[in-house]
Tab-separated table of C-alpha atoms in Angstrom:
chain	number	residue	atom	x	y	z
A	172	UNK	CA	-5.945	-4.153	-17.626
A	173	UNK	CA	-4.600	-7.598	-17.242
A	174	UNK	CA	-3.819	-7.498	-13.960
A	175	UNK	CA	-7.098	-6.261	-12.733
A	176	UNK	CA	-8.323	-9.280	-15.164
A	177	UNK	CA	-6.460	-12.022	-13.612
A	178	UNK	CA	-7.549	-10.442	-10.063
A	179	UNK	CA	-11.010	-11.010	-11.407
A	180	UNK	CA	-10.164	-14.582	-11.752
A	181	UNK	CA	-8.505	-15.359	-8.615
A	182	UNK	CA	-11.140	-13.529	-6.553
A	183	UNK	CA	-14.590	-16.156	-8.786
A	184	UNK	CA	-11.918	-18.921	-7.825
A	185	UNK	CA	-11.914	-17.731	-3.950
A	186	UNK	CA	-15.574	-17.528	-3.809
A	187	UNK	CA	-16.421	-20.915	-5.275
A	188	UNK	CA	-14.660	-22.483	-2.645
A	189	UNK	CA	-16.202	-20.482	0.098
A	190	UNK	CA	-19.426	-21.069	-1.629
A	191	UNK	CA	-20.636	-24.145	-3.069
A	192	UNK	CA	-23.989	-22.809	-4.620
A	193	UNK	CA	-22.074	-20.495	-6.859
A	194	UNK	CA	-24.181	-19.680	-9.510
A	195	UNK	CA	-22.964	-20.593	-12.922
A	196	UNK	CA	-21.262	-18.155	-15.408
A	197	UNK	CA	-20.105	-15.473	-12.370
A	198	UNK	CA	-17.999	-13.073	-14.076
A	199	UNK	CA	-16.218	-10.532	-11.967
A	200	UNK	CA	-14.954	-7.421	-14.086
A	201	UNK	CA	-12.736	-4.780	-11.589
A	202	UNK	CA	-13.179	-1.763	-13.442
A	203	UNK	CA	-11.757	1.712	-12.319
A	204	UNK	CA	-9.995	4.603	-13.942
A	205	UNK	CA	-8.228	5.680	-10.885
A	206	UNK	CA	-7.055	2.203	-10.565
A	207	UNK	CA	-5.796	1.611	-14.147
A	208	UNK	CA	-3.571	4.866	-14.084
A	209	UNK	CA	-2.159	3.450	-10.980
A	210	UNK	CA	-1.546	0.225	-12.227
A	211	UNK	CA	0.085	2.211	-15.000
A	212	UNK	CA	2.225	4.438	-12.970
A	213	UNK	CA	3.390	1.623	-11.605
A	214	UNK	CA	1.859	2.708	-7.901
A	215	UNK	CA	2.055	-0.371	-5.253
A	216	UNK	CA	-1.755	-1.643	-5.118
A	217	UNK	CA	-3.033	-3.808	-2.803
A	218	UNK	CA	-6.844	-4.209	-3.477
A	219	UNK	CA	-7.167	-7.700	-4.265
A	220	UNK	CA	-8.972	-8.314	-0.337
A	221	UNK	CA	-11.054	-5.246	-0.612
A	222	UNK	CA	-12.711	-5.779	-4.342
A	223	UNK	CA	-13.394	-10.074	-2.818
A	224	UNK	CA	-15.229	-8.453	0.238
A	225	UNK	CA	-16.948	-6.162	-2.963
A	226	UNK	CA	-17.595	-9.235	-5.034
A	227	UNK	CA	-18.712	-11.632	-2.126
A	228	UNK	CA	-20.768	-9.034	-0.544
A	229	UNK	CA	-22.780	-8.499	-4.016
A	230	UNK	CA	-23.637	-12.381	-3.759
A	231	UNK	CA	-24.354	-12.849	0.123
A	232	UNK	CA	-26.726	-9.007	0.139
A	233	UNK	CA	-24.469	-8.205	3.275
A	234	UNK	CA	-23.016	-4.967	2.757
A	235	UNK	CA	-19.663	-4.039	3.650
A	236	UNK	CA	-18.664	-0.877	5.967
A	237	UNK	CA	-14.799	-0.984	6.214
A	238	UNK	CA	-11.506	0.129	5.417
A	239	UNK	CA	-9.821	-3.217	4.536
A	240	UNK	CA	-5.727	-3.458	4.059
A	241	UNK	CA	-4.296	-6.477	3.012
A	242	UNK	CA	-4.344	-8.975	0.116
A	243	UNK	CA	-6.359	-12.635	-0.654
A	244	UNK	CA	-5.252	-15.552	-2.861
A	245	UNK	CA	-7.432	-18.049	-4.130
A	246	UNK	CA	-6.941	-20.293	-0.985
A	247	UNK	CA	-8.776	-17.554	1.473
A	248	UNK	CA	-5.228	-16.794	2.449
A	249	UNK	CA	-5.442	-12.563	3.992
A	250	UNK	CA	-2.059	-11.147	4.302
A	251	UNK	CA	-0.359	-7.844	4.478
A	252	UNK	CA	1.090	-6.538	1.518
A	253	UNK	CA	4.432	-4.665	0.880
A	254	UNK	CA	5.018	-1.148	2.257
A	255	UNK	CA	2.181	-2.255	4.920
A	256	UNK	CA	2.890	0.383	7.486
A	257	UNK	CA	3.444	2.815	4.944
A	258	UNK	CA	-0.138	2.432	3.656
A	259	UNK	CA	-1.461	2.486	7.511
A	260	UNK	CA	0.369	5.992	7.831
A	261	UNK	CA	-1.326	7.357	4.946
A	262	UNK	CA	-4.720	6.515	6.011
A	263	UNK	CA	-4.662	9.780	8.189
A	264	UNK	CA	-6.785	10.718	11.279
A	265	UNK	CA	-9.425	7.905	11.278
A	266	UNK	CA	-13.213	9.148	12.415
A	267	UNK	CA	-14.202	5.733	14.112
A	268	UNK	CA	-14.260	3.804	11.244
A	269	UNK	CA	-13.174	-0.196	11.386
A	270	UNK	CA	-9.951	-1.181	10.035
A	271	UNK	CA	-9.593	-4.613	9.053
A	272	UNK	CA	-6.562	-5.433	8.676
A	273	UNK	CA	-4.655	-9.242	8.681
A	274	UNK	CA	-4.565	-11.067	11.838
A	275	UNK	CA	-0.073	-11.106	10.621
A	276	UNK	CA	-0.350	-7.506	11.441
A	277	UNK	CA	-0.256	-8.031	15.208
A	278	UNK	CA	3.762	-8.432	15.635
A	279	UNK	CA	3.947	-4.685	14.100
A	280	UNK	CA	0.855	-3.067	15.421
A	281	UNK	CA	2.211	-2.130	18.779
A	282	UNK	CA	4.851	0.052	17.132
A	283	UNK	CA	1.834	2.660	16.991
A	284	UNK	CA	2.273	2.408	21.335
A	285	UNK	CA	6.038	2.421	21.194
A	286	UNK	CA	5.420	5.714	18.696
A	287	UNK	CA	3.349	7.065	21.513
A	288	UNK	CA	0.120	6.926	18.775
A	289	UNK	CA	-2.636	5.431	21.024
A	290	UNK	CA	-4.673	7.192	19.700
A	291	UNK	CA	-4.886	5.345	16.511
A	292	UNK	CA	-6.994	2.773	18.081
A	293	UNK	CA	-9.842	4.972	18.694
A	294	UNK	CA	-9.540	6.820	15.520
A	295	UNK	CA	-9.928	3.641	14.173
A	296	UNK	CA	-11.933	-0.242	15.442
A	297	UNK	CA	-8.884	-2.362	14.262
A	298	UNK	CA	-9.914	-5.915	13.799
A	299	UNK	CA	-7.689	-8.518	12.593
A	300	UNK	CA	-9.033	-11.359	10.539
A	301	UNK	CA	-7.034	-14.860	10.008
A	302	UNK	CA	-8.760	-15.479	6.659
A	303	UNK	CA	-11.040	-14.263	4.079
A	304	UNK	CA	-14.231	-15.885	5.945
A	305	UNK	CA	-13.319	-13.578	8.548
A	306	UNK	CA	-12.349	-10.850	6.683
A	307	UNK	CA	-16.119	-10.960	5.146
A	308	UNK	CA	-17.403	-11.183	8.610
A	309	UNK	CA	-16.056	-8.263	10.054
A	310	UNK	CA	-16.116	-5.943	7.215
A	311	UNK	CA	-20.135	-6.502	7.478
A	312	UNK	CA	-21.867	-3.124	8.144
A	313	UNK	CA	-24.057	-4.979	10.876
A	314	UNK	CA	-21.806	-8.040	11.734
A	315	UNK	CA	-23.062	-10.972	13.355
A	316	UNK	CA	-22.817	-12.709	17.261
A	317	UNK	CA	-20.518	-11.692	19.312
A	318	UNK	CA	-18.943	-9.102	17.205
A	319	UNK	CA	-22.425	-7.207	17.177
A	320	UNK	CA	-22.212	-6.289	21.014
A	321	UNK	CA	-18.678	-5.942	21.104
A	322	UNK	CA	-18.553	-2.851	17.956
A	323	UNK	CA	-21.630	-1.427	19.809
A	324	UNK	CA	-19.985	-1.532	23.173
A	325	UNK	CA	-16.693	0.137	21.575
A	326	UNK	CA	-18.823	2.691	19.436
A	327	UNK	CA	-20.012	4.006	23.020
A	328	UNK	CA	-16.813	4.052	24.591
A	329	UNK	CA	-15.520	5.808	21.834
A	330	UNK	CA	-17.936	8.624	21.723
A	331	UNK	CA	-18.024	9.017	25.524
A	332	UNK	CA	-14.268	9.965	25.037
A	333	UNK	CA	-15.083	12.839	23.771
A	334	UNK	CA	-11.901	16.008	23.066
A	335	UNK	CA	-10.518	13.956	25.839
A	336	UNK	CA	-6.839	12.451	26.557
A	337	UNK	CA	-6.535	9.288	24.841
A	338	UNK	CA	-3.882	8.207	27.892
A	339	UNK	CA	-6.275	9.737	30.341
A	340	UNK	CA	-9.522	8.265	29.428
A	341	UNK	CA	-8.628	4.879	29.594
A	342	UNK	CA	-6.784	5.001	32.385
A	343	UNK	CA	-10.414	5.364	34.174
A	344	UNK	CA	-10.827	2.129	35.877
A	345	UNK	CA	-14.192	1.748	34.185
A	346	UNK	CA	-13.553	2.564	30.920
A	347	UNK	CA	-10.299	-0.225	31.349
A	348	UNK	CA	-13.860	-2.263	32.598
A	349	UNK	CA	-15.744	-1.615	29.023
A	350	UNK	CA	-12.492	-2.176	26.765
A	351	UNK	CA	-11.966	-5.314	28.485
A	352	UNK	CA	-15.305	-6.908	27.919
A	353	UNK	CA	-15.273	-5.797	24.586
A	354	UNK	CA	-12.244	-7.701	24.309
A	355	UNK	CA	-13.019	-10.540	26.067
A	356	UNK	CA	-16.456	-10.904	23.705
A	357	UNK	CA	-14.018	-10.360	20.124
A	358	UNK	CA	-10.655	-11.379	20.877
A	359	UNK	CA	-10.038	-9.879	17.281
A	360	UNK	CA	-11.181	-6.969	18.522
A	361	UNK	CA	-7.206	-5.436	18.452
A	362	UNK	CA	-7.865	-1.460	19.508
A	363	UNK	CA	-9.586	-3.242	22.444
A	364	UNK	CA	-6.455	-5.052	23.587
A	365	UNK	CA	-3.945	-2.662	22.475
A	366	UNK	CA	-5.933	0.214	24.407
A	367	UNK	CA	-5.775	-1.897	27.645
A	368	UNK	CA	-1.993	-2.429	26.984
A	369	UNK	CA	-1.909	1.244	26.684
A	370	UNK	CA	-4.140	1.796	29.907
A	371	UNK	CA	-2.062	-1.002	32.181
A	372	UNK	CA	1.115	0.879	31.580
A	373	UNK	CA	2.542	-1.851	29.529
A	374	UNK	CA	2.994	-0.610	26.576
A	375	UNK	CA	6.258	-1.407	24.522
A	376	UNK	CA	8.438	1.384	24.165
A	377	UNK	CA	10.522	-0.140	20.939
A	378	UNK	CA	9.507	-0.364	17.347
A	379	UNK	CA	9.726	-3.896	15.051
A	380	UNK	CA	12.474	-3.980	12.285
A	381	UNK	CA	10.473	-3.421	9.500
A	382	UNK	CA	8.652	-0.149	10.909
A	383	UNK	CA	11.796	1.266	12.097
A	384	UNK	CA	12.750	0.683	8.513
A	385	UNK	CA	10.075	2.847	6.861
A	386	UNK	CA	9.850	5.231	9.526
A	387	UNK	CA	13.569	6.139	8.555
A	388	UNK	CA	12.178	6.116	5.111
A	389	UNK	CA	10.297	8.332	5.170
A	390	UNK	CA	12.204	10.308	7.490
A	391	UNK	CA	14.231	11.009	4.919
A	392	UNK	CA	11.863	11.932	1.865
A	393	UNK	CA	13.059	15.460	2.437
A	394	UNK	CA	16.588	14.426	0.718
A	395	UNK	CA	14.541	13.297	-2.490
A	396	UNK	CA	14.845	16.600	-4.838
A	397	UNK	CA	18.728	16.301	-3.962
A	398	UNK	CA	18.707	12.785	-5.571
A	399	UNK	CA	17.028	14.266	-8.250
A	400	UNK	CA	19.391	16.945	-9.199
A	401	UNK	CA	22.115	14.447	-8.580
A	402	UNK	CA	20.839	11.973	-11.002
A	403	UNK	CA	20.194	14.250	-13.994
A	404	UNK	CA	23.178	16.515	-13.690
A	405	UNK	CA	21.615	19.549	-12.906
A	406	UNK	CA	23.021	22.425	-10.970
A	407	UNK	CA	22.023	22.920	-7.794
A	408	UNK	CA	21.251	26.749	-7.558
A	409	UNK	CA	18.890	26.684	-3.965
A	410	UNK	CA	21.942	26.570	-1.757
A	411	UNK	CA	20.479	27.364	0.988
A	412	UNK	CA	17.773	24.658	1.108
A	413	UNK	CA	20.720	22.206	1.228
A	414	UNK	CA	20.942	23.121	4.958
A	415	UNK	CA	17.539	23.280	5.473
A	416	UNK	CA	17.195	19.849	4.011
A	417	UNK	CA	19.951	18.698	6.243
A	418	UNK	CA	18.650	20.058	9.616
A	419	UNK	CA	15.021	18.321	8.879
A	420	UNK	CA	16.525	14.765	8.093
A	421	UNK	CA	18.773	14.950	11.115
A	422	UNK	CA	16.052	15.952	13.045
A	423	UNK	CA	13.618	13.434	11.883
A	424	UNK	CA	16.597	10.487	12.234
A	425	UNK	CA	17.649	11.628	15.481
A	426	UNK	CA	14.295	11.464	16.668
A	427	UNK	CA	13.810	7.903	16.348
A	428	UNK	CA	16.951	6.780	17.899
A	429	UNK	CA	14.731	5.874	20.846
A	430	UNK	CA	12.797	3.763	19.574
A	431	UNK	CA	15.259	1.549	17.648
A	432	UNK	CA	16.462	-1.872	19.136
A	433	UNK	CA	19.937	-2.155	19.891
A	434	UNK	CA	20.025	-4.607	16.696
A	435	UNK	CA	18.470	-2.332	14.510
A	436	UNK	CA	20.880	0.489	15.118
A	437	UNK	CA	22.915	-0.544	11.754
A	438	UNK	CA	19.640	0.754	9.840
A	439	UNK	CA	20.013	4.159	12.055
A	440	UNK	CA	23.611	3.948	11.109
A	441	UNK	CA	23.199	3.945	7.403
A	442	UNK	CA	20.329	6.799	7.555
A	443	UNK	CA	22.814	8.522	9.541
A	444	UNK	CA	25.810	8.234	6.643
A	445	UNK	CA	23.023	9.851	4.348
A	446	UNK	CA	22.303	12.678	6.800
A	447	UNK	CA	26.104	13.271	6.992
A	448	UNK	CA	26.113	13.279	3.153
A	449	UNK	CA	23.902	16.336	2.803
A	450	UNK	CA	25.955	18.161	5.439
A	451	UNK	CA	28.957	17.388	3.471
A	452	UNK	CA	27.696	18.884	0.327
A	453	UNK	CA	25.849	21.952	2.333
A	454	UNK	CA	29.294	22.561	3.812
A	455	UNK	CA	31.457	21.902	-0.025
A	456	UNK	CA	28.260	24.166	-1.583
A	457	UNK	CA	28.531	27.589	0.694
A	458	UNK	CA	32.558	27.069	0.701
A	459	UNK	CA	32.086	27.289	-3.366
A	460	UNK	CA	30.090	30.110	-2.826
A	461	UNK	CA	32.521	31.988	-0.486
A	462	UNK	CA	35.207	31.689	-3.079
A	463	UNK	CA	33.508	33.034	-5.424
A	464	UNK	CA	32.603	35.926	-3.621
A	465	UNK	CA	36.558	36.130	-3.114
């Protein structure tokens, strides 16, 4: 399609800046099914950092052995893309692999603490990178340097855990020993410092803006096949999961009050007015129903 086209092109002009000794007539072609019909259906897609590491990594011979979020330009540029933390929620329950991820991503990263998810870096060796040179780096199967010691370090503190207690492990003073040389080796080494955060008892206990915003979100995807009916007129004949929808939203809303900043309550506020909605029209609904039955 065109736009995997022009992603070609942005990705040969990325890597003849990084590299000089480009050879001549490099063509990158991005070719997927899967991705076309997502392009198609419109699906947010943010691969553009992934397929350089793909094309960069076919030129240097260094393979690549990471899950890589985020999007490049032409100038090396590595930056989240939209509906970031939506895309880190979907990743599911991560098996040790590293997470690259842009070095931007550290002002909403701690909103995994504040959610009470430490857990997610160990799952997962979160990195940040500042730029596509480092992106390439440590997205290397066998990086280089300091990096080397500092993934093999983690890799054993990791499977030492074991079934264990995320919170309890660490809080062993010499595990807090391991994570912080690991960290002190790779300051990008981010599930090192967030897991001493974690283990110091420091760990922030409110969410940023923009994750509070698609945490409510998708706290209320339940509500979605009542927008649905609404929208194309149809009669809504499953009364009863009106209620059922109701009590899950409210649930789900209510449940992040505590983690909301006092500025951000106007987003609980109009999550709330939605909530109220569906009670409205559960309460109109069974009301119709009872008359009828009159």
């Amino acid at each position: 399609g065109g736009s995997l086209g022009q992603m070609g092109m942005a990705i040969r002009s990325l890597l003849a800046k990084q590299r000089p000794n480009l050879p001549a007539g490099v063509r990158i072609a991005i070719t997927s099914k899967e991705l076309a019909s997502a392009l198609e259906s419109k699906k947010r897609q943010s691969i553009s950092a992934a397929a350089a590491v793909l094309a960069s990594s076919a030129l240097s011979g260094r393979v690549p052995d990471a899950v890589i979020l985020g999007t490049v330009d032409e100038s090396g540029a590595f930056k989240m893309p939209t509906g970031f933390w939506d895309q880190l929620q979907a990743l599911g329950k991560g098996t040790g692999q590293r997470l690259v991820l842009p070095a931007e991503a550290a002002a909403v990263l701690p909103s995994m603490l504040a959610l009470e998810k430490p857990g997610f870096f160990m799952e997962y060796e979160v990195l940040l990178a500042a730029d596509f040179k480092q992106l390439a780096e440590f997205s290397a199967k066998t990086p280089e340097g300091p990096l080397a010691n500092a993934t093999k370090e983690f890799r054993l503190i990791r499977e030492r855990a074991g079934n264990q207690d995320v919170r309890q492990y660490i809080a062993n003073t010499f595990v807090k020993q391991r994570l912080g040389a690991v960290y002190q080796e790779a300051p990008a080494h981010f599930s090192a410092k967030m897991l001493l955060i974690q283990a110091a008892g420091n760990r922030p206990t409110l969410v940023a803006k923009t994750v509070l915003a698609s945490e409510l979100r998708r706290a209320l995807e339940p509500m979605v096949w009542l927008v649905k009916f609404q929208n194309d007129g149809s009669e809504i004949e499953e009364t009863s999961k009106i209620g059922q929808t109701y009590e899950l939203c409210r649930a789900r809303v209510d449940g992040l009050e505590r983690y909301a900043e006092k500025n951000d309550r106007s987003l609980l506020d109009h999550a709330r007015e939605l909530v109220i909605a569906i009670r409205n029209l559960d309460r109109a609904t069974r009301t119709r129903g009872e008359n009828y039955v009159v």
